[in-house]
Backbone as JSON, one array per atom type, in Angstrom:
{
  "sequence": "MLDVSVIEDSEAAAVSLDPIRSRLLAELAAGPASATMLAARVGLPRQKVNYHLKALEKHGLVELSGERRKGNVTERLMRATAASYVISPMALAAVEPDPARFRDQLSARWLLAVAARLVRDVGTLITGADRARQRVATYALDGEVRFASAADRAAFVEELTRGVSALVAKYHDQDADGGRPHRIVVALHPTVKPAAGEEQKPVEGAGRDDPASVTTPHP",
  "N": [[0.83, -1.2, 0.0], [0.51, 2.19, -0.86], [1.71, 5.26, 0.64], [0.62, 7.72, -0.12], [-1.57, 8.35, -2.79], [-2.08, 9.64, -6.06], [-4.84, 11.06, -7.57], [-5.75, 11.48, -10.79], [-7.64, 11.28, -12.74], [-10.84, 12.4, -13.74], [-13.24, 10.96, -13.4], [-12.48, 9.02, -11.53], [-11.92, 10.72, -9.43], [-14.49, 11.71, -8.86], [-15.7, 9.35, -8.01], [-14.23, 8.82, -5.68], [-15.0, 10.9, -4.04], [-17.58, 10.45, -3.3], [-19.61, 10.12, -0.46], [-20.17, 7.59, 0.81], [-18.42, 5.82, -0.49], [-16.03, 7.04, 0.1], [-15.95, 6.58, 2.84], [-15.73, 3.79, 2.8], [-13.22, 3.56, 1.62], [-11.65, 4.63, 3.66], [-12.05, 2.7, 5.65], [-10.88, 0.47, 4.42], [-8.31, 1.32, 4.16], [-7.36, 0.95, 6.64], [-7.08, -1.74, 6.8], [-7.4, -4.99, 5.18], [-10.66, -6.12, 4.1], [-13.8, -7.81, 3.77], [-16.82, -7.58, 1.75], [-18.95, -8.28, 3.36], [-17.94, -7.85, 5.94], [-17.49, -5.1, 5.81], [-20.06, -4.18, 5.39], [-21.28, -4.55, 7.86], [-19.91, -2.68, 9.33], [-20.46, -0.18, 8.17], [-23.17, -0.08, 8.03], [-24.8, -0.88, 5.86], [-26.5, -2.84, 3.31], [-24.97, -5.9, 2.17], [-24.96, -6.23, -0.59], [-25.12, -3.63, -1.59], [-22.73, -2.58, -0.66], [-20.95, -4.16, -2.1], [-21.5, -3.21, -4.67], [-20.49, -0.58, -4.53], [-17.83, -1.17, -3.98], [-17.02, -2.35, -6.35], [-17.07, -0.18, -8.08], [-15.04, 1.39, -6.96], [-12.9, -0.35, -7.31], [-12.76, -0.51, -10.07], [-11.64, 1.93, -10.74], [-9.15, 1.77, -9.69], [-8.8, 2.33, -6.99], [-9.2, 0.6, -4.93], [-8.1, -2.77, -4.3], [-7.73, -6.32, -4.86], [-6.94, -8.18, -2.04], [-6.86, -10.73, -1.08], [-8.42, -13.98, -0.7], [-10.98, -15.72, 1.11], [-12.44, -18.62, 2.52], [-15.74, -19.04, 3.51], [-17.96, -20.94, 4.85], [-19.96, -22.09, 2.29], [-19.22, -20.13, 0.62], [-16.94, -18.07, -1.12], [-15.17, -15.41, -0.06], [-14.11, -12.22, -1.15], [-11.35, -10.43, -0.15], [-10.74, -7.09, 0.17], [-8.57, -4.27, -0.25], [-7.45, -0.91, 0.33], [-5.68, 0.95, -2.16], [-3.97, 2.85, -1.3], [-2.95, 4.69, 1.63], [-3.88, 7.23, 1.83], [-5.32, 9.79, -0.29], [-4.76, 12.13, -2.91], [-6.31, 14.57, -4.82], [-5.54, 15.52, -7.98], [-5.19, 18.7, -9.69], [-5.44, 18.11, -12.34], [-7.67, 16.55, -12.61], [-9.66, 18.31, -12.93], [-9.17, 19.59, -15.38], [-10.03, 21.52, -17.24], [-10.59, 23.76, -15.77], [-8.49, 24.17, -14.05], [-6.21, 25.85, -11.82], [-3.98, 28.39, -13.02], [-0.93, 29.59, -12.56], [0.48, 31.22, -14.29], [-1.23, 33.03, -15.37], [-1.43, 35.29, -13.87], [0.74, 37.12, -11.69], [1.48, 37.59, -8.48], [3.22, 38.02, -5.78], [2.35, 38.52, -3.24], [-0.19, 37.68, -3.09], [-2.67, 35.61, -1.8], [-4.29, 33.98, -3.3], [-2.85, 33.61, -5.62], [-0.75, 32.17, -4.54], [-2.18, 29.88, -3.89], [-2.76, 28.96, -6.46], [-0.17, 28.35, -7.33], [0.45, 26.33, -5.51], [-1.42, 24.43, -6.32], [-0.45, 23.83, -8.85], [1.92, 22.66, -8.08], [1.0, 20.32, -6.79], [-0.16, 19.09, -9.01], [2.08, 18.76, -10.79], [3.98, 17.28, -9.27], [2.42, 15.07, -8.73], [2.12, 14.04, -11.34], [4.78, 13.4, -11.87], [5.21, 11.41, -9.93], [3.4, 9.44, -10.76], [4.49, 8.74, -13.28], [7.01, 7.86, -12.44], [6.34, 5.66, -10.85], [5.37, 3.91, -12.78], [7.69, 3.42, -14.2], [9.14, 2.25, -12.28], [10.86, 3.76, -10.66], [12.39, 6.32, -8.59], [11.44, 9.65, -7.58], [13.39, 12.55, -7.62], [13.18, 14.63, -5.09], [12.73, 17.3, -2.68], [11.77, 18.64, 0.43], [11.08, 21.22, 2.75], [9.68, 21.83, 5.8], [8.37, 23.93, 8.18], [7.89, 26.1, 11.08], [7.69, 29.53, 12.02], [7.62, 32.05, 14.42], [6.77, 35.31, 14.27], [7.66, 38.41, 15.78], [6.6, 40.78, 14.96], [4.94, 42.52, 12.21], [6.84, 43.86, 10.78], [9.15, 42.37, 11.24], [8.42, 40.06, 9.91], [8.31, 40.99, 7.27], [10.99, 41.66, 6.93], [12.14, 39.15, 7.15], [11.08, 37.91, 4.86], [12.31, 39.43, 2.87], [15.03, 38.86, 3.32], [14.99, 36.09, 2.94], [14.27, 35.99, 0.25], [16.51, 37.17, -0.96], [18.47, 35.3, -0.24], [17.61, 32.84, -1.45], [17.54, 33.65, -4.11], [20.23, 34.17, -4.55], [21.31, 31.6, -4.3], [20.09, 30.34, -6.48], [21.2, 31.81, -8.6], [23.84, 31.04, -8.25], [23.94, 28.27, -8.77], [22.5, 27.77, -11.1], [22.71, 26.7, -14.41], [22.41, 27.41, -17.52], [23.36, 26.33, -19.87], [24.22, 23.76, -19.42], [25.21, 20.56, -20.37], [23.06, 17.86, -20.58], [21.81, 18.67, -18.31], [19.04, 19.13, -16.03], [16.13, 20.99, -15.63], [14.85, 22.24, -12.53], [12.04, 22.94, -10.49], [11.49, 25.47, -8.06], [9.7, 26.11, -5.18], [8.78, 28.42, -2.84], [7.06, 29.12, 0.01], [5.12, 31.16, 2.22], [2.91, 31.39, 4.82], [0.23, 32.21, 7.14], [-0.12, 30.08, 9.98], [-2.67, 27.67, 10.2], [-5.15, 27.79, 12.62], [-5.85, 25.29, 15.09], [-8.87, 23.35, 15.19], [-11.56, 23.51, 17.61], [-10.86, 21.61, 20.44], [-8.87, 20.18, 19.22], [-5.38, 19.44, 19.19], [-2.5, 21.27, 18.39], [0.39, 20.18, 16.84], [3.61, 20.96, 17.86], [6.37, 22.24, 15.94], [9.63, 21.12, 15.87], [12.17, 23.21, 17.03], [11.02, 25.58, 16.21], [8.56, 28.26, 16.21], [5.11, 28.18, 17.42], [2.49, 29.08, 16.56], [2.2, 30.91, 14.38], [3.25, 32.14, 11.16], [3.81, 29.65, 8.61], [6.5, 28.09, 6.92], [7.42, 26.82, 3.82], [9.51, 25.02, 1.69], [9.9, 23.71, -1.44], [11.53, 22.05, -3.78], [11.45, 20.49, -6.99], [11.93, 18.2, -9.74]],
  "CA": [[0.0, 0.0, 0.0], [1.23, 3.45, -0.92], [1.35, 6.25, 1.65], [-0.26, 8.68, -0.78], [-1.78, 8.11, -4.21], [-2.59, 10.82, -6.74], [-5.97, 10.81, -8.46], [-5.68, 12.43, -11.9], [-8.79, 11.08, -13.6], [-12.02, 13.08, -13.2], [-14.21, 9.97, -12.96], [-11.96, 8.45, -10.29], [-12.1, 11.74, -8.39], [-15.9, 11.72, -8.49], [-15.96, 8.13, -7.24], [-13.61, 8.92, -4.36], [-15.66, 11.94, -3.25], [-18.87, 9.96, -2.81], [-19.44, 9.91, 0.99], [-20.13, 6.17, 1.19], [-17.19, 5.24, -1.02], [-14.95, 7.61, 0.89], [-15.95, 5.84, 4.11], [-15.19, 2.47, 2.51], [-11.77, 3.73, 1.43], [-11.04, 4.81, 4.98], [-12.07, 1.4, 6.33], [-9.95, -0.44, 3.76], [-6.96, 1.81, 4.41], [-6.97, 0.42, 7.94], [-6.78, -3.15, 6.66], [-8.29, -5.7, 4.25], [-11.97, -6.51, 4.62], [-14.75, -8.3, 2.77], [-18.05, -6.79, 1.66], [-19.76, -8.6, 4.54], [-17.35, -7.16, 7.08], [-17.72, -3.66, 5.63], [-21.5, -3.92, 5.54], [-21.57, -4.44, 9.29], [-19.29, -1.46, 9.85], [-21.05, 1.06, 7.64], [-24.62, -0.14, 8.15], [-25.43, -1.01, 4.55], [-26.59, -4.22, 2.84], [-23.75, -6.36, 1.52], [-25.05, -6.02, -2.04], [-24.79, -2.23, -1.88], [-21.29, -2.43, -0.44], [-20.31, -4.77, -3.27], [-21.67, -2.28, -5.79], [-19.54, 0.52, -4.34], [-16.47, -1.7, -4.08], [-16.72, -2.56, -7.78], [-16.77, 1.14, -8.64], [-13.72, 1.77, -6.46], [-11.9, -1.22, -7.93], [-12.67, -0.14, -11.49], [-10.8, 3.12, -10.89], [-7.85, 1.53, -9.07], [-8.72, 2.87, -5.63], [-9.07, -0.58, -4.06], [-7.6, -3.94, -5.02], [-7.9, -7.6, -4.18], [-5.86, -8.52, -1.12], [-6.85, -12.18, -0.91], [-9.74, -14.61, -0.62], [-11.13, -16.67, 2.21], [-13.62, -19.48, 2.44], [-16.67, -18.91, 4.64], [-19.04, -21.86, 4.5], [-19.93, -22.43, 0.88], [-18.97, -18.89, -0.11], [-15.58, -17.54, -1.12], [-15.22, -13.96, 0.09], [-12.96, -11.45, -1.62], [-10.85, -9.43, 0.79], [-10.26, -5.93, -0.56], [-7.8, -3.28, 0.51], [-7.22, 0.35, -0.39], [-4.37, 0.96, -2.81], [-3.15, 3.84, -0.61], [-3.45, 5.11, 2.93], [-4.57, 8.5, 1.6], [-5.39, 10.15, -1.7], [-4.76, 13.54, -3.27], [-6.9, 14.79, -6.14], [-4.74, 16.47, -8.76], [-5.95, 19.64, -10.51], [-5.68, 17.51, -13.65], [-9.02, 15.99, -12.62], [-10.51, 19.42, -13.39], [-8.21, 20.22, -16.28], [-10.59, 22.68, -17.94], [-10.67, 24.92, -14.88], [-7.43, 24.12, -13.06], [-5.53, 27.14, -11.67], [-2.78, 28.61, -13.83], [-0.17, 30.71, -11.99], [1.02, 32.07, -15.35], [-2.2, 34.04, -15.77], [-1.08, 36.51, -13.14], [1.81, 36.86, -10.73], [1.48, 38.53, -7.37], [3.85, 37.26, -4.7], [1.66, 38.79, -1.98], [-1.58, 37.25, -3.23], [-2.95, 34.27, -1.3], [-4.9, 33.19, -4.37], [-1.76, 33.21, -6.51], [-0.08, 31.1, -3.81], [-3.01, 28.68, -4.06], [-2.56, 28.48, -7.84], [1.16, 27.75, -7.36], [0.36, 25.07, -4.78], [-2.16, 23.5, -7.16], [0.48, 23.37, -9.89], [2.87, 21.76, -7.41], [0.32, 19.03, -6.64], [-0.31, 18.5, -10.35], [3.37, 18.36, -11.36], [4.58, 16.19, -8.49], [1.58, 13.91, -8.97], [2.48, 13.5, -12.64], [6.1, 12.78, -11.73], [5.07, 10.18, -9.16], [2.73, 8.46, -11.61], [5.46, 8.27, -14.25], [8.08, 7.12, -11.76], [5.79, 4.37, -10.44], [5.3, 3.05, -13.96], [9.07, 3.07, -14.57], [9.76, 1.67, -11.08], [11.94, 4.65, -10.26], [12.06, 7.31, -7.57], [11.52, 11.04, -8.02], [14.31, 13.33, -6.8], [12.5, 15.81, -4.53], [13.15, 17.73, -1.34], [10.82, 19.58, 1.02], [11.38, 21.72, 4.08], [8.43, 22.29, 6.41], [8.63, 24.41, 9.53], [7.13, 27.25, 11.52], [8.43, 30.61, 12.66], [6.7, 33.02, 15.03], [7.33, 36.65, 14.16], [7.25, 39.35, 16.82], [5.89, 41.9, 14.35], [4.83, 42.49, 10.75], [8.11, 44.34, 10.24], [10.06, 41.23, 11.26], [8.0, 39.16, 8.84], [8.74, 41.6, 6.0], [12.45, 41.55, 6.86], [12.41, 37.74, 6.9], [10.77, 37.65, 3.46], [13.35, 40.07, 2.06], [16.27, 38.09, 3.47], [14.76, 34.81, 2.31], [14.3, 36.21, -1.2], [17.91, 37.38, -1.35], [19.21, 34.06, -0.08], [17.22, 31.88, -2.47], [17.96, 34.19, -5.41], [21.67, 33.98, -4.64], [21.55, 30.18, -4.55], [19.68, 30.06, -7.86], [22.22, 32.39, -9.48], [25.09, 30.3, -8.09], [23.89, 26.91, -9.29], [21.8, 27.66, -12.38], [23.59, 26.63, -15.59], [21.5, 27.32, -18.65], [23.98, 25.61, -20.98], [24.79, 22.49, -18.95], [24.84, 19.39, -21.15], [22.43, 16.83, -19.77], [21.19, 19.24, -17.12], [17.58, 19.07, -15.98], [15.56, 22.08, -14.82], [14.09, 21.92, -11.33], [11.23, 24.06, -10.02], [11.6, 25.77, -6.64], [8.55, 26.82, -4.64], [8.96, 28.86, -1.46], [5.78, 29.69, 0.42], [4.99, 31.63, 3.6], [1.51, 31.74, 5.11], [-0.1, 32.02, 8.55], [-0.51, 28.74, 10.39], [-4.1, 27.51, 10.46], [-5.38, 27.44, 14.02], [-6.57, 24.02, 15.22], [-10.28, 23.43, 15.57], [-11.8, 23.32, 19.04], [-10.65, 20.24, 20.89], [-7.7, 19.61, 18.57], [-4.09, 19.96, 19.63], [-1.56, 21.53, 17.3], [1.7, 19.62, 17.14], [4.68, 21.93, 17.63], [7.47, 21.85, 15.07], [10.87, 21.23, 16.62], [13.06, 24.3, 16.65], [10.29, 26.68, 15.61], [7.42, 28.75, 16.96], [3.96, 27.28, 17.33], [1.18, 29.43, 16.04], [2.07, 31.94, 13.36], [3.4, 31.68, 9.79], [4.53, 28.43, 8.24], [7.35, 28.27, 5.75], [7.63, 25.57, 3.11], [10.33, 25.12, 0.5], [9.77, 22.44, -2.12], [12.0, 21.95, -5.16], [11.25, 19.19, -7.63], [12.31, 18.26, -11.15]],
  "C": [[0.87, 1.25, 0.0], [0.82, 4.38, 0.23], [0.33, 7.24, 1.09], [-0.36, 8.3, -2.25], [-2.45, 9.34, -4.82], [-3.7, 10.42, -7.7], [-5.97, 11.88, -9.55], [-6.9, 12.36, -12.81], [-10.04, 11.67, -12.96], [-13.07, 12.08, -12.7], [-13.77, 9.31, -11.65], [-12.13, 9.43, -9.14], [-13.54, 11.77, -7.91], [-16.26, 10.51, -7.64], [-15.43, 8.27, -5.82], [-14.32, 9.91, -3.45], [-17.06, 11.55, -2.78], [-18.73, 9.61, -1.33], [-19.34, 8.45, 1.4], [-18.82, 5.54, 0.74], [-15.96, 5.79, -0.28], [-14.83, 6.9, 2.23], [-15.37, 4.44, 3.91], [-13.68, 2.52, 2.31], [-11.06, 3.85, 2.76], [-10.98, 3.48, 5.74], [-11.02, 0.47, 5.75], [-8.51, 0.05, 3.86], [-6.43, 1.27, 5.74], [-6.62, -1.06, 7.88], [-7.77, -3.83, 5.73], [-9.61, -6.1, 4.92], [-12.83, -6.99, 3.46], [-15.97, -7.4, 2.75], [-18.93, -7.04, 2.88], [-19.24, -7.86, 5.77], [-17.63, -5.66, 7.0], [-19.18, -3.3, 5.83], [-21.88, -3.73, 7.0], [-21.02, -3.14, 9.86], [-20.01, -0.19, 9.41], [-22.58, 1.05, 7.65], [-25.35, -0.17, 6.83], [-25.56, -2.49, 4.18], [-25.32, -4.61, 2.08], [-23.78, -6.1, 0.02], [-24.68, -4.59, -2.42], [-23.3, -1.98, -1.7], [-20.53, -3.02, -1.62], [-20.36, -3.86, -4.48], [-20.65, -1.15, -5.71], [-18.09, 0.04, -4.47], [-16.07, -1.91, -5.54], [-16.37, -1.24, -8.46], [-15.38, 1.6, -8.22], [-12.62, 0.95, -7.12], [-11.69, -0.86, -9.39], [-11.71, 1.02, -11.7], [-9.48, 3.0, -10.11], [-7.69, 2.07, -7.67], [-8.69, 1.76, -4.58], [-8.62, -1.75, -4.93], [-7.81, -5.19, -4.19], [-6.68, -7.89, -3.31], [-5.73, -10.03, -0.94], [-8.27, -12.7, -0.89], [-9.77, -15.54, 0.58], [-12.45, -17.42, 2.06], [-14.46, -19.31, 3.69], [-17.9, -19.74, 4.31], [-18.89, -22.28, 3.05], [-19.61, -21.23, 0.0], [-17.49, -18.51, -0.01], [-15.66, -16.01, -1.11], [-13.94, -13.32, -0.45], [-12.59, -10.43, -0.56], [-10.22, -8.3, 0.0], [-9.43, -5.04, 0.35], [-7.66, -2.02, -0.33], [-5.82, 0.3, -1.01], [-3.43, 1.98, -2.17], [-3.78, 4.18, 0.73], [-4.22, 6.42, 2.83], [-4.46, 8.86, 0.13], [-5.39, 11.68, -1.85], [-5.34, 13.67, -4.66], [-6.12, 15.88, -6.86], [-5.65, 17.45, -9.48], [-6.22, 19.11, -11.91], [-7.08, 16.9, -13.75], [-10.04, 17.04, -13.05], [-9.7, 20.26, -14.38], [-8.75, 21.48, -16.94], [-10.6, 23.94, -17.08], [-9.55, 24.92, -13.82], [-6.71, 25.47, -12.99], [-4.26, 27.21, -12.51], [-2.03, 29.82, -13.28], [0.36, 31.68, -13.05], [0.05, 33.17, -15.76], [-1.98, 35.36, -15.06], [0.0, 36.15, -12.13], [1.81, 37.97, -9.69], [1.98, 37.78, -6.15], [3.18, 37.48, -3.34], [0.2, 38.38, -2.02], [-1.74, 35.82, -2.74], [-3.53, 33.39, -2.4], [-3.84, 32.76, -5.39], [-0.97, 32.07, -5.87], [-0.86, 29.8, -3.96], [-2.84, 28.1, -5.45], [-1.2, 27.79, -7.97], [1.13, 26.39, -6.65], [-0.38, 24.01, -5.6], [-1.26, 22.95, -8.27], [1.49, 22.4, -9.3], [2.26, 20.37, -7.24], [0.21, 18.33, -7.99], [1.02, 17.95, -10.86], [3.99, 17.19, -10.6], [3.75, 14.92, -8.64], [1.91, 13.24, -10.29], [3.83, 12.8, -12.59], [6.02, 11.44, -10.99], [4.44, 9.08, -10.0], [3.7, 7.87, -12.63], [6.56, 7.44, -13.62], [7.6, 5.74, -11.31], [5.75, 3.4, -11.62], [6.7, 2.56, -14.36], [9.82, 2.41, -13.42], [11.01, 2.45, -10.68], [11.46, 5.57, -9.15], [12.2, 8.7, -8.15], [12.43, 11.8, -7.06], [13.61, 14.6, -6.34], [13.07, 16.13, -3.16], [12.1, 18.71, -0.84], [11.27, 19.97, 2.41], [10.09, 22.31, 4.65], [8.71, 22.71, 7.84], [7.74, 25.58, 9.88], [8.05, 28.27, 12.16], [7.42, 31.61, 13.19], [7.37, 34.39, 15.02], [6.78, 37.55, 15.27], [6.42, 40.49, 16.25], [5.8, 41.71, 12.84], [6.14, 42.94, 10.11], [9.14, 43.21, 10.21], [9.71, 40.24, 10.14], [8.47, 39.69, 7.49], [10.25, 41.47, 5.83], [12.86, 40.11, 6.56], [12.19, 37.41, 5.42], [11.86, 38.24, 2.56], [14.65, 39.29, 2.12], [16.15, 36.72, 2.81], [14.85, 34.93, 0.79], [15.73, 36.38, -1.69], [18.69, 36.08, -1.3], [18.91, 33.04, -1.16], [17.68, 32.35, -3.85], [19.46, 34.0, -5.62], [22.02, 32.53, -4.93], [21.19, 29.8, -5.99], [20.74, 30.58, -8.83], [23.52, 31.59, -9.43], [25.06, 28.97, -8.83], [23.2, 26.76, -10.64], [22.81, 27.68, -13.53], [22.72, 26.36, -16.81], [22.04, 26.41, -19.76], [24.55, 24.25, -20.59], [24.28, 21.33, -19.8], [24.24, 18.32, -20.23], [21.79, 17.36, -18.5], [19.68, 19.15, -17.18], [17.05, 20.19, -15.11], [14.78, 21.53, -13.63], [13.29, 23.16, -10.93], [11.41, 24.22, -8.51], [10.38, 26.57, -6.21], [8.83, 27.16, -3.18], [7.68, 29.58, -1.04], [5.8, 30.09, 1.89], [3.54, 32.01, 3.83], [1.23, 31.52, 6.59], [-0.51, 30.58, 8.83], [-2.0, 28.71, 10.68], [-4.29, 27.08, 11.91], [-6.18, 26.15, 14.11], [-8.02, 24.26, 15.61], [-10.42, 23.15, 17.06], [-11.64, 21.86, 19.41], [-9.46, 19.56, 20.27], [-6.43, 20.24, 19.12], [-3.19, 20.15, 18.43], [-0.19, 21.01, 17.7], [2.78, 20.66, 16.88], [5.76, 21.36, 16.72], [8.77, 22.11, 15.81], [11.71, 22.38, 16.11], [12.35, 25.48, 16.03], [9.17, 27.12, 16.54], [6.21, 27.89, 16.69], [2.83, 27.8, 16.48], [1.14, 30.65, 15.13], [2.51, 31.39, 12.02], [4.18, 30.39, 9.63], [5.34, 28.7, 7.0], [7.62, 26.92, 5.12], [8.48, 25.83, 1.88], [10.32, 23.77, -0.19], [10.31, 22.52, -3.54], [11.7, 20.57, -5.71], [11.62, 19.32, -9.11], [11.16, 18.67, -12.02]]
}
């Protein structure tokens, strides 16, 4: 089972978003189960569960884990193909965000468009790498920093921009034979406050409850 699987097909996305099928995916991510076992858990007739399982299997969201004999019946044990799923913007290709349409480094909506492109591109890379049985060369840095003031945040952004720009200028080689371009995404946004009753996990070596900084380069 994969940790995360990317859904790029619009029909598969629609199937995964159905509340009942989403519940079945969650149950099967915890471990293999038969339609009979799932029916007892979700409170539906076995026939209906089988119907939903067939739809999930058709789109590669669940797969056969094994079979077991129960009386005169052979039950199919199904499992989720991943512990969690991410829907790529490719599933809504006609309306997916395009960061190239506008560029505003201080716009949250532009940041969202960049993040959507990141999900799309890395998802495509993962899909291709899985088919070729290879790994994708990526790196991500995720942390939090608590600023004392807006002025400190602005100063941090300026220094971060200078530092990353200097690294790009140092290592970028437009004419390198066999070189491969890599995209770099650096994002800074306020940390989302936990919902009532939830605890926010602190990030080691960083503040707890203000902006988060993420740096993600990928080929």
